[in-house]
């Protein structure tokens, strides 16, 4: 049972967190291009946001199967796992409370500017928002990288790895 839970956890991590990390990282670039009134960029930003928000919902499976695996292994109180849980919670909060709303805001402002015929609006504001979003996405990705390292190294592990 432990191997099954661990396999599902690892697969979910790769197949869910990976696309979020890539799509969220690409979003600021296309959002900046939207300020230049590139119609393809508007469609790309909408698609990238849908990927991020859709996979975020499915992403709940990652910690669920991770905690189930940790319980099976009897390591739920180990410092490396508790640290991973905290970092995962912070990453999820950044995604849900900053990245996704930031993407929505940028899409809405581009749509509003297009609807009223003023173009993409203030390019400087869009570039600042895109830069902020890029920074938040970088922190999100860095947190996941640390979690992956903790999962592999597992301080105090008896496997010798």
Tab-separated table of N, CA and C in Angstrom:
chain	number	residue	atom	x	y	z
A	1	UNK	N	0.821	-1.196	0.000
A	1	UNK	CA	0.000	0.000	0.000
A	1	UNK	C	0.867	1.263	0.000
A	2	UNK	N	1.979	1.217	0.734
A	2	UNK	CA	2.865	2.377	0.810
A	2	UNK	C	3.428	2.731	-0.567
A	3	UNK	N	3.821	1.713	-1.315
A	3	UNK	CA	4.385	1.956	-2.646
A	3	UNK	C	3.343	2.554	-3.587
A	4	UNK	N	2.104	2.106	-3.476
A	4	UNK	CA	1.029	2.656	-4.296
A	4	UNK	C	0.787	4.125	-3.946
A	5	UNK	N	0.679	4.425	-2.653
A	5	UNK	CA	0.463	5.808	-2.219
A	5	UNK	C	1.617	6.710	-2.648
A	6	UNK	N	2.843	6.223	-2.465
A	6	UNK	CA	4.006	7.012	-2.857
A	6	UNK	C	4.032	7.237	-4.364
A	7	UNK	N	3.702	6.210	-5.123
A	7	UNK	CA	3.667	6.348	-6.593
A	7	UNK	C	2.635	7.384	-7.019
A	8	UNK	N	1.453	7.333	-6.441
A	8	UNK	CA	0.413	8.310	-6.780
A	8	UNK	C	0.857	9.710	-6.377
A	9	UNK	N	1.469	9.826	-5.208
A	9	UNK	CA	1.955	11.126	-4.726
A	9	UNK	C	2.996	11.716	-5.685
A	10	UNK	N	3.956	10.906	-6.081
A	10	UNK	CA	5.009	11.395	-6.974
A	10	UNK	C	4.441	11.732	-8.352
A	11	UNK	N	3.591	10.866	-8.883
A	11	UNK	CA	2.970	11.144	-10.184
A	11	UNK	C	2.113	12.412	-10.133
A	12	UNK	N	1.337	12.555	-9.081
A	12	UNK	CA	0.516	13.759	-8.948
A	12	UNK	C	1.399	15.002	-8.858
A	13	UNK	N	2.490	14.890	-8.135
A	13	UNK	CA	3.410	16.033	-8.016
A	13	UNK	C	3.949	16.446	-9.377
A	14	UNK	N	4.383	15.473	-10.138
A	14	UNK	CA	4.961	15.764	-11.452
A	14	UNK	C	3.905	16.292	-12.416
A	15	UNK	N	2.775	15.592	-12.478
A	15	UNK	CA	1.753	15.912	-13.474
A	15	UNK	C	0.879	17.110	-13.114
A	16	UNK	N	0.897	17.529	-11.870
A	16	UNK	CA	0.067	18.664	-11.460
A	16	UNK	C	0.917	19.898	-11.167
A	17	UNK	N	1.908	19.758	-10.317
A	17	UNK	CA	2.716	20.924	-9.946
A	17	UNK	C	3.565	21.389	-11.122
A	18	UNK	N	4.060	20.458	-11.916
A	18	UNK	CA	4.871	20.819	-13.083
A	18	UNK	C	4.161	21.769	-14.034
A	19	UNK	N	2.962	21.419	-14.491
A	19	UNK	CA	2.251	22.338	-15.389
A	19	UNK	C	1.926	23.698	-14.752
A	20	UNK	N	1.618	23.700	-13.469
A	20	UNK	CA	1.362	24.986	-12.803
A	20	UNK	C	2.629	25.828	-12.824
A	21	UNK	N	3.755	25.210	-12.482
A	21	UNK	CA	5.026	25.945	-12.450
A	21	UNK	C	5.370	26.519	-13.815
A	22	UNK	N	5.184	25.725	-14.859
A	22	UNK	CA	5.514	26.189	-16.211
A	22	UNK	C	4.534	27.268	-16.669
A	23	UNK	N	3.242	27.014	-16.541
A	23	UNK	CA	2.234	27.978	-17.005
A	23	UNK	C	2.333	29.294	-16.239
A	24	UNK	N	2.514	29.217	-14.919
A	24	UNK	CA	2.627	30.441	-14.123
A	24	UNK	C	3.888	31.221	-14.492
A	25	UNK	N	4.953	30.510	-14.830
A	25	UNK	CA	6.200	31.171	-15.223
A	25	UNK	C	6.076	31.849	-16.585
A	26	UNK	N	5.276	31.272	-17.471
A	26	UNK	CA	5.104	31.842	-18.816
A	26	UNK	C	4.131	33.019	-18.826
A	27	UNK	N	3.204	33.047	-17.883
A	27	UNK	CA	2.146	34.058	-17.880
A	27	UNK	C	2.672	35.497	-17.932
A	28	UNK	N	3.639	35.894	-17.083
A	28	UNK	CA	4.083	37.298	-17.114
A	28	UNK	C	4.616	37.736	-18.478
A	29	UNK	N	5.309	36.852	-19.164
A	29	UNK	CA	5.841	37.198	-20.493
A	29	UNK	C	4.706	37.550	-21.446
A	30	UNK	N	3.695	36.709	-21.484
A	30	UNK	CA	2.577	36.966	-22.388
A	30	UNK	C	1.735	38.150	-21.921
A	31	UNK	N	1.663	38.363	-20.637
A	31	UNK	CA	0.931	39.523	-20.119
A	31	UNK	C	1.630	40.822	-20.529
A	32	UNK	N	2.959	40.820	-20.510
A	32	UNK	CA	3.699	42.011	-20.960
A	32	UNK	C	3.456	42.253	-22.449
A	33	UNK	N	3.381	41.174	-23.218
A	33	UNK	CA	3.101	41.323	-24.654
A	33	UNK	C	1.686	41.831	-24.880
A	34	UNK	N	0.771	41.500	-23.992
A	34	UNK	CA	-0.605	41.970	-24.095
A	34	UNK	C	-0.635	43.489	-24.016
A	35	UNK	N	0.268	44.063	-23.234
A	35	UNK	CA	0.348	45.524	-23.134
A	35	UNK	C	0.708	46.129	-24.481
A	36	UNK	N	1.358	45.336	-25.330
A	36	UNK	CA	1.692	45.794	-26.672
A	36	UNK	C	0.592	45.482	-27.676
A	37	UNK	N	-0.575	45.071	-27.181
A	37	UNK	CA	-1.767	44.817	-27.989
A	37	UNK	C	-1.595	43.660	-28.965
A	38	UNK	N	-0.907	42.625	-28.545
A	38	UNK	CA	-0.763	41.422	-29.343
A	38	UNK	C	-1.952	40.512	-29.042
A	39	UNK	N	-2.839	40.321	-29.996
A	39	UNK	CA	-4.041	39.532	-29.782
A	39	UNK	C	-3.768	38.103	-29.376
A	40	UNK	N	-2.671	37.519	-29.871
A	40	UNK	CA	-2.320	36.148	-29.510
A	40	UNK	C	-1.947	36.059	-28.035
A	41	UNK	N	-1.338	37.113	-27.513
A	41	UNK	CA	-0.921	37.104	-26.118
A	41	UNK	C	-2.113	37.094	-25.181
A	42	UNK	N	-3.188	37.779	-25.551
A	42	UNK	CA	-4.388	37.774	-24.711
A	42	UNK	C	-4.917	36.356	-24.588
A	43	UNK	N	-5.025	35.662	-25.721
A	43	UNK	CA	-5.480	34.273	-25.688
A	43	UNK	C	-4.541	33.385	-24.898
A	44	UNK	N	-3.248	33.630	-25.023
A	44	UNK	CA	-2.263	32.827	-24.296
A	44	UNK	C	-2.383	33.047	-22.792
A	45	UNK	N	-2.588	34.300	-22.372
A	45	UNK	CA	-2.717	34.563	-20.937
A	45	UNK	C	-3.950	33.876	-20.364
A	46	UNK	N	-5.033	33.905	-21.112
A	46	UNK	CA	-6.255	33.226	-20.649
A	46	UNK	C	-6.004	31.721	-20.522
A	47	UNK	N	-5.371	31.135	-21.519
A	47	UNK	CA	-5.071	29.704	-21.482
A	47	UNK	C	-4.146	29.363	-20.311
A	48	UNK	N	-3.092	30.136	-20.129
A	48	UNK	CA	-2.150	29.866	-19.041
A	48	UNK	C	-2.827	29.990	-17.681
A	49	UNK	N	-3.719	30.965	-17.547
A	49	UNK	CA	-4.459	31.120	-16.289
A	49	UNK	C	-5.377	29.915	-16.054
A	50	UNK	N	-6.037	29.447	-17.110
A	50	UNK	CA	-6.905	28.268	-16.977
A	50	UNK	C	-6.102	27.045	-16.547
A	51	UNK	N	-4.921	26.896	-17.097
A	51	UNK	CA	-4.059	25.778	-16.707
A	51	UNK	C	-3.721	25.898	-15.223
A	52	UNK	N	-3.296	27.074	-14.804
A	52	UNK	CA	-2.916	27.272	-13.400
A	52	UNK	C	-4.086	27.021	-12.457
A	53	UNK	N	-5.236	27.607	-12.769
A	53	UNK	CA	-6.372	27.469	-11.852
A	53	UNK	C	-6.955	26.061	-11.876
A	54	UNK	N	-7.029	25.446	-13.035
A	54	UNK	CA	-7.548	24.083	-13.117
A	54	UNK	C	-6.661	23.078	-12.406
A	55	UNK	N	-5.373	23.168	-12.651
A	55	UNK	CA	-4.449	22.239	-12.015
A	55	UNK	C	-4.319	22.510	-10.520
A	56	UNK	N	-4.549	23.744	-10.097
A	56	UNK	CA	-4.495	24.057	-8.667
A	56	UNK	C	-5.564	23.281	-7.905
A	57	UNK	N	-6.730	23.128	-8.523
A	57	UNK	CA	-7.811	22.376	-7.875
A	57	UNK	C	-7.407	20.905	-7.737
A	58	UNK	N	-6.891	20.337	-8.812
A	58	UNK	CA	-6.462	18.935	-8.787
A	58	UNK	C	-5.240	18.771	-7.883
A	59	UNK	N	-4.475	19.845	-7.715
A	59	UNK	CA	-3.255	19.802	-6.916
A	59	UNK	C	-3.462	19.438	-5.462
A	60	UNK	N	-4.672	19.508	-4.982
A	60	UNK	CA	-4.959	19.111	-3.605
A	60	UNK	C	-4.573	17.640	-3.384
A	61	UNK	N	-4.576	16.864	-4.457
A	61	UNK	CA	-4.219	15.443	-4.353
A	61	UNK	C	-2.772	15.253	-3.905
A	62	UNK	N	-1.901	16.188	-4.235
A	62	UNK	CA	-0.476	16.030	-3.903
A	62	UNK	C	-0.271	15.934	-2.392
A	63	UNK	N	-0.700	16.924	-1.601
A	63	UNK	CA	-0.494	16.777	-0.153
A	63	UNK	C	-1.348	15.677	0.471
A	64	UNK	N	-2.533	15.416	-0.088
A	64	UNK	CA	-3.376	14.351	0.468
A	64	UNK	C	-2.644	13.010	0.383
A	65	UNK	N	-2.120	12.690	-0.804
A	65	UNK	CA	-1.397	11.428	-0.950
A	65	UNK	C	-0.045	11.471	-0.244
A	66	UNK	N	0.538	12.656	-0.134
A	66	UNK	CA	1.798	12.782	0.605
A	66	UNK	C	1.615	12.502	2.087
A	67	UNK	N	0.558	13.049	2.656
A	67	UNK	CA	0.292	12.808	4.081
A	67	UNK	C	-0.089	11.343	4.306
A	68	UNK	N	-0.863	10.771	3.400
A	68	UNK	CA	-1.211	9.350	3.516
A	68	UNK	C	0.046	8.478	3.453
A	69	UNK	N	0.957	8.834	2.569
A	69	UNK	CA	2.218	8.086	2.462
A	69	UNK	C	3.034	8.251	3.736
A	70	UNK	N	3.124	9.486	4.222
A	70	UNK	CA	3.862	9.742	5.464
A	70	UNK	C	3.289	8.966	6.645
A	71	UNK	N	1.962	8.861	6.693
A	71	UNK	CA	1.330	8.098	7.768
A	71	UNK	C	1.691	6.616	7.650
A	72	UNK	N	1.674	6.091	6.428
A	72	UNK	CA	2.023	4.680	6.214
A	72	UNK	C	3.475	4.398	6.610
A	73	UNK	N	4.345	5.375	6.340
A	73	UNK	CA	5.764	5.203	6.667
A	73	UNK	C	6.075	5.527	8.128
A	74	UNK	N	5.117	6.144	8.825
A	74	UNK	CA	5.334	6.516	10.224
A	74	UNK	C	6.281	7.682	10.399
A	75	UNK	N	6.279	8.621	9.437
A	75	UNK	CA	7.212	9.750	9.505
A	75	UNK	C	6.501	11.110	9.629
A	76	UNK	N	5.230	11.097	10.007
A	76	UNK	CA	4.467	12.347	10.054
A	76	UNK	C	5.020	13.371	11.043
A	77	UNK	N	5.793	12.938	12.006
A	77	UNK	CA	6.351	13.883	12.976
A	77	UNK	C	7.814	14.223	12.703
A	78	UNK	N	8.373	13.698	11.621
A	78	UNK	CA	9.766	14.009	11.286
A	78	UNK	C	9.884	15.456	10.815
A	79	UNK	N	10.973	16.087	11.207
A	79	UNK	CA	11.172	17.511	10.900
A	79	UNK	C	11.162	17.790	9.403
A	80	UNK	N	11.776	16.922	8.602
A	80	UNK	CA	11.828	17.159	7.150
A	80	UNK	C	10.440	17.147	6.534
A	81	UNK	N	9.571	16.271	7.051
A	81	UNK	CA	8.209	16.202	6.506
A	81	UNK	C	7.375	17.390	6.983
A	82	UNK	N	7.520	17.742	8.239
A	82	UNK	CA	6.792	18.916	8.749
A	82	UNK	C	7.219	20.185	8.015
A	83	UNK	N	8.511	20.298	7.744
A	83	UNK	CA	9.018	21.449	6.979
A	83	UNK	C	8.428	21.440	5.573
A	84	UNK	N	8.382	20.266	4.958
A	84	UNK	CA	7.798	20.148	3.620
A	84	UNK	C	6.329	20.539	3.615
A	85	UNK	N	5.601	20.146	4.644
A	85	UNK	CA	4.182	20.494	4.744
A	85	UNK	C	4.009	22.004	4.875
A	86	UNK	N	4.833	22.622	5.706
A	86	UNK	CA	4.764	24.077	5.876
A	86	UNK	C	5.087	24.782	4.560
A	87	UNK	N	6.153	24.362	3.879
A	87	UNK	CA	6.532	24.983	2.609
A	87	UNK	C	5.467	24.769	1.536
A	88	UNK	N	4.859	23.591	1.525
A	88	UNK	CA	3.783	23.315	0.578
A	88	UNK	C	2.585	24.213	0.854
A	89	UNK	N	2.277	24.416	2.114
A	89	UNK	CA	1.167	25.301	2.504
A	89	UNK	C	1.450	26.740	2.073
A	90	UNK	N	2.680	27.187	2.261
A	90	UNK	CA	3.054	28.544	1.842
A	90	UNK	C	2.949	28.665	0.322
A	91	UNK	N	3.448	27.662	-0.402
A	91	UNK	CA	3.371	27.687	-1.870
A	91	UNK	C	1.916	27.722	-2.336
A	92	UNK	N	1.071	26.919	-1.704
A	92	UNK	CA	-0.348	26.895	-2.069
A	92	UNK	C	-1.000	28.241	-1.778
A	93	UNK	N	-0.636	28.861	-0.672
A	93	UNK	CA	-1.186	30.173	-0.325
A	93	UNK	C	-0.748	31.233	-1.333
A	94	UNK	N	0.513	31.192	-1.732
A	94	UNK	CA	0.998	32.144	-2.737
A	94	UNK	C	0.238	31.960	-4.046
A	95	UNK	N	0.022	30.710	-4.435
A	95	UNK	CA	-0.720	30.438	-5.666
A	95	UNK	C	-2.161	30.930	-5.554
A	96	UNK	N	-2.834	30.547	-4.491
A	96	UNK	CA	-4.267	30.855	-4.355
A	96	UNK	C	-4.544	32.317	-4.026
A	97	UNK	N	-3.661	32.941	-3.256
A	97	UNK	CA	-3.940	34.290	-2.775
A	97	UNK	C	-3.229	35.398	-3.543
A	98	UNK	N	-2.225	35.048	-4.329
A	98	UNK	CA	-1.478	36.095	-5.033
A	98	UNK	C	-1.357	35.831	-6.536
A	99	UNK	N	-0.904	34.649	-6.913
A	99	UNK	CA	-0.660	34.392	-8.334
A	99	UNK	C	-1.957	34.339	-9.130
A	100	UNK	N	-2.884	33.490	-8.726
A	100	UNK	CA	-4.134	33.365	-9.478
A	100	UNK	C	-4.929	34.676	-9.508
A	101	UNK	N	-5.094	35.362	-8.366
A	101	UNK	CA	-5.791	36.657	-8.433
A	101	UNK	C	-5.032	37.696	-9.267
A	102	UNK	N	-3.704	37.657	-9.223
A	102	UNK	CA	-2.905	38.581	-10.035
A	102	UNK	C	-3.104	38.325	-11.517
A	103	UNK	N	-3.144	37.062	-11.891
A	103	UNK	CA	-3.409	36.717	-13.287
A	103	UNK	C	-4.798	37.190	-13.701
A	104	UNK	N	-5.790	36.924	-12.856
A	104	UNK	CA	-7.165	37.343	-13.161
A	104	UNK	C	-7.246	38.853	-13.345
A	105	UNK	N	-6.592	39.564	-12.463
A	105	UNK	CA	-6.604	41.027	-12.535
A	105	UNK	C	-5.989	41.533	-13.833
A	106	UNK	N	-4.888	40.932	-14.229
A	106	UNK	CA	-4.233	41.357	-15.463
A	106	UNK	C	-5.093	41.036	-16.687
A	107	UNK	N	-5.745	39.881	-16.669
A	107	UNK	CA	-6.628	39.506	-17.779
A	107	UNK	C	-7.828	40.454	-17.841
A	108	UNK	N	-8.423	40.736	-16.681
A	108	UNK	CA	-9.587	41.628	-16.634
A	108	UNK	C	-9.243	43.036	-17.093
A	109	UNK	N	-8.082	43.546	-16.684
A	109	UNK	CA	-7.714	44.904	-17.096
A	109	UNK	C	-7.435	44.967	-18.589
A	110	UNK	N	-6.854	43.900	-19.148
A	110	UNK	CA	-6.622	43.860	-20.595
A	110	UNK	C	-7.952	43.780	-21.341
A	111	UNK	N	-8.894	42.994	-20.812
A	111	UNK	CA	-10.208	42.871	-21.448
A	111	UNK	C	-10.985	44.180	-21.368
A	112	UNK	N	-10.897	44.854	-20.222
A	112	UNK	CA	-11.599	46.131	-20.055
A	112	UNK	C	-11.027	47.189	-20.989
A	113	UNK	N	-9.718	47.215	-21.127
A	113	UNK	CA	-9.088	48.194	-22.013
A	113	UNK	C	-9.467	47.918	-23.464
A	114	UNK	N	-9.547	46.634	-23.820
A	114	UNK	CA	-9.933	46.279	-25.190
A	114	UNK	C	-11.398	46.631	-25.439
A	115	UNK	N	-12.242	46.445	-24.424
A	115	UNK	CA	-13.678	46.706	-24.578
A	115	UNK	C	-13.979	48.190	-24.739
A	116	UNK	N	-13.225	49.035	-24.028
A	116	UNK	CA	-13.508	50.473	-24.144
A	116	UNK	C	-12.699	51.143	-25.252
A	117	UNK	N	-11.933	50.340	-25.975
A	117	UNK	CA	-11.227	50.846	-27.141
A	117	UNK	C	-9.982	51.653	-26.835
A	118	UNK	N	-9.493	51.594	-25.614
A	118	UNK	CA	-8.303	52.360	-25.259
A	118	UNK	C	-7.020	51.572	-25.452
A	119	UNK	N	-7.116	50.398	-26.006
A	119	UNK	CA	-5.913	49.577	-26.158
A	119	UNK	C	-5.677	48.795	-24.888
A	120	UNK	N	-4.467	48.435	-24.648
A	120	UNK	CA	-4.138	47.591	-23.491
A	120	UNK	C	-3.949	48.390	-22.222
A	121	UNK	N	-4.150	49.663	-22.259
A	121	UNK	CA	-3.998	50.457	-21.044
A	121	UNK	C	-2.569	50.900	-20.838
A	122	UNK	N	-2.261	51.247	-19.612
A	122	UNK	CA	-0.939	51.745	-19.259
A	122	UNK	C	0.069	50.604	-19.268
A	123	UNK	N	0.957	50.614	-20.244
A	123	UNK	CA	1.966	49.567	-20.368
A	123	UNK	C	2.874	49.483	-19.160
A	124	UNK	N	3.156	50.617	-18.515
A	124	UNK	CA	4.031	50.615	-17.348
A	124	UNK	C	3.375	49.864	-16.188
A	125	UNK	N	2.079	50.067	-16.003
A	125	UNK	CA	1.369	49.345	-14.940
A	125	UNK	C	1.354	47.848	-15.221
A	126	UNK	N	1.128	47.497	-16.470
A	126	UNK	CA	1.112	46.080	-16.852
A	126	UNK	C	2.477	45.463	-16.628
A	127	UNK	N	3.518	46.174	-16.978
A	127	UNK	CA	4.876	45.641	-16.797
A	127	UNK	C	5.220	45.489	-15.322
A	128	UNK	N	4.784	46.439	-14.492
A	128	UNK	CA	5.020	46.317	-13.044
A	128	UNK	C	4.264	45.121	-12.475
A	129	UNK	N	3.008	44.974	-12.881
A	129	UNK	CA	2.206	43.842	-12.398
A	129	UNK	C	2.803	42.518	-12.868
A	130	UNK	N	3.274	42.489	-14.109
A	130	UNK	CA	3.890	41.268	-14.644
A	130	UNK	C	5.185	40.947	-13.891
A	131	UNK	N	5.956	41.968	-13.573
A	131	UNK	CA	7.199	41.748	-12.829
A	131	UNK	C	6.901	41.216	-11.427
A	132	UNK	N	5.889	41.773	-10.786
A	132	UNK	CA	5.493	41.297	-9.453
A	132	UNK	C	5.051	39.843	-9.535
A	133	UNK	N	4.253	39.530	-10.552
A	133	UNK	CA	3.765	38.168	-10.746
A	133	UNK	C	4.923	37.213	-11.029
A	134	UNK	N	5.884	37.656	-11.809
A	134	UNK	CA	7.061	36.825	-12.101
A	134	UNK	C	7.836	36.528	-10.824
A	135	UNK	N	7.974	37.527	-9.957
A	135	UNK	CA	8.666	37.321	-8.685
A	135	UNK	C	7.939	36.335	-7.785
A	136	UNK	N	6.622	36.491	-7.682
A	136	UNK	CA	5.824	35.572	-6.873
A	136	UNK	C	5.908	34.143	-7.415
A	137	UNK	N	5.881	34.027	-8.735
A	137	UNK	CA	5.984	32.708	-9.361
A	137	UNK	C	7.356	32.100	-9.089
A	138	UNK	N	8.384	32.921	-9.104
A	138	UNK	CA	9.722	32.435	-8.777
A	138	UNK	C	9.798	31.901	-7.356
A	139	UNK	N	9.174	32.600	-6.420
A	139	UNK	CA	9.142	32.128	-5.028
A	139	UNK	C	8.361	30.814	-4.943
A	140	UNK	N	7.215	30.749	-5.619
A	140	UNK	CA	6.407	29.532	-5.661
A	140	UNK	C	7.247	28.354	-6.165
A	141	UNK	N	7.948	28.553	-7.265
A	141	UNK	CA	8.766	27.487	-7.851
A	141	UNK	C	9.938	27.112	-6.948
A	142	UNK	N	10.537	28.095	-6.311
A	142	UNK	CA	11.647	27.827	-5.396
A	142	UNK	C	11.177	26.999	-4.199
A	143	UNK	N	10.008	27.321	-3.672
A	143	UNK	CA	9.469	26.544	-2.552
A	143	UNK	C	9.275	25.081	-2.952
A	144	UNK	N	8.745	24.849	-4.155
A	144	UNK	CA	8.566	23.472	-4.618
A	144	UNK	C	9.903	22.776	-4.821
A	145	UNK	N	10.905	23.508	-5.277
A	145	UNK	CA	12.231	22.907	-5.448
A	145	UNK	C	12.795	22.470	-4.095
A	146	UNK	N	12.613	23.287	-3.077
A	146	UNK	CA	13.088	22.928	-1.736
A	146	UNK	C	12.336	21.698	-1.224
A	147	UNK	N	11.028	21.656	-1.451
A	147	UNK	CA	10.233	20.498	-1.020
A	147	UNK	C	10.737	19.231	-1.715
A	148	UNK	N	11.019	19.311	-2.995
A	148	UNK	CA	11.530	18.138	-3.722
A	148	UNK	C	12.858	17.681	-3.126
A	149	UNK	N	13.743	18.622	-2.839
A	149	UNK	CA	15.033	18.259	-2.243
A	149	UNK	C	14.813	17.595	-0.883
A	150	UNK	N	13.930	18.163	-0.076
A	150	UNK	CA	13.651	17.550	1.229
A	150	UNK	C	13.088	16.136	1.076
A	151	UNK	N	12.255	15.937	0.088
A	151	UNK	CA	11.679	14.605	-0.132
A	151	UNK	C	12.738	13.596	-0.567
A	152	UNK	N	13.733	14.058	-1.284
A	152	UNK	CA	14.792	13.155	-1.752
A	152	UNK	C	15.823	12.916	-0.669
A	153	UNK	N	16.272	13.986	-0.035
A	153	UNK	CA	17.355	13.876	0.953
A	153	UNK	C	16.857	13.306	2.270
A	154	UNK	N	15.676	13.692	2.702
A	154	UNK	CA	15.090	13.253	3.967
A	154	UNK	C	16.122	13.204	5.092
A	155	UNK	N	16.425	14.342	5.681
A	155	UNK	CA	17.401	14.354	6.769
A	155	UNK	C	17.066	13.296	7.839
A	156	UNK	N	18.055	12.550	8.239
A	156	UNK	CA	17.858	11.504	9.222
A	156	UNK	C	17.421	10.177	8.602
A	157	UNK	N	17.363	10.129	7.286
A	157	UNK	CA	16.929	8.916	6.604
A	157	UNK	C	17.919	7.790	6.858
A	158	UNK	N	17.380	6.599	6.941
A	158	UNK	CA	18.241	5.421	7.135
A	158	UNK	C	18.593	4.763	5.818
A	159	UNK	N	18.147	5.363	4.686
A	159	UNK	CA	18.442	4.755	3.384
A	159	UNK	C	19.845	5.056	2.917
A	160	UNK	N	20.502	6.029	3.533
A	160	UNK	CA	21.844	6.382	3.129
A	160	UNK	C	21.899	7.329	1.945
A	161	UNK	N	20.750	7.702	1.429
A	161	UNK	CA	20.716	8.603	0.269
A	161	UNK	C	20.973	10.030	0.677
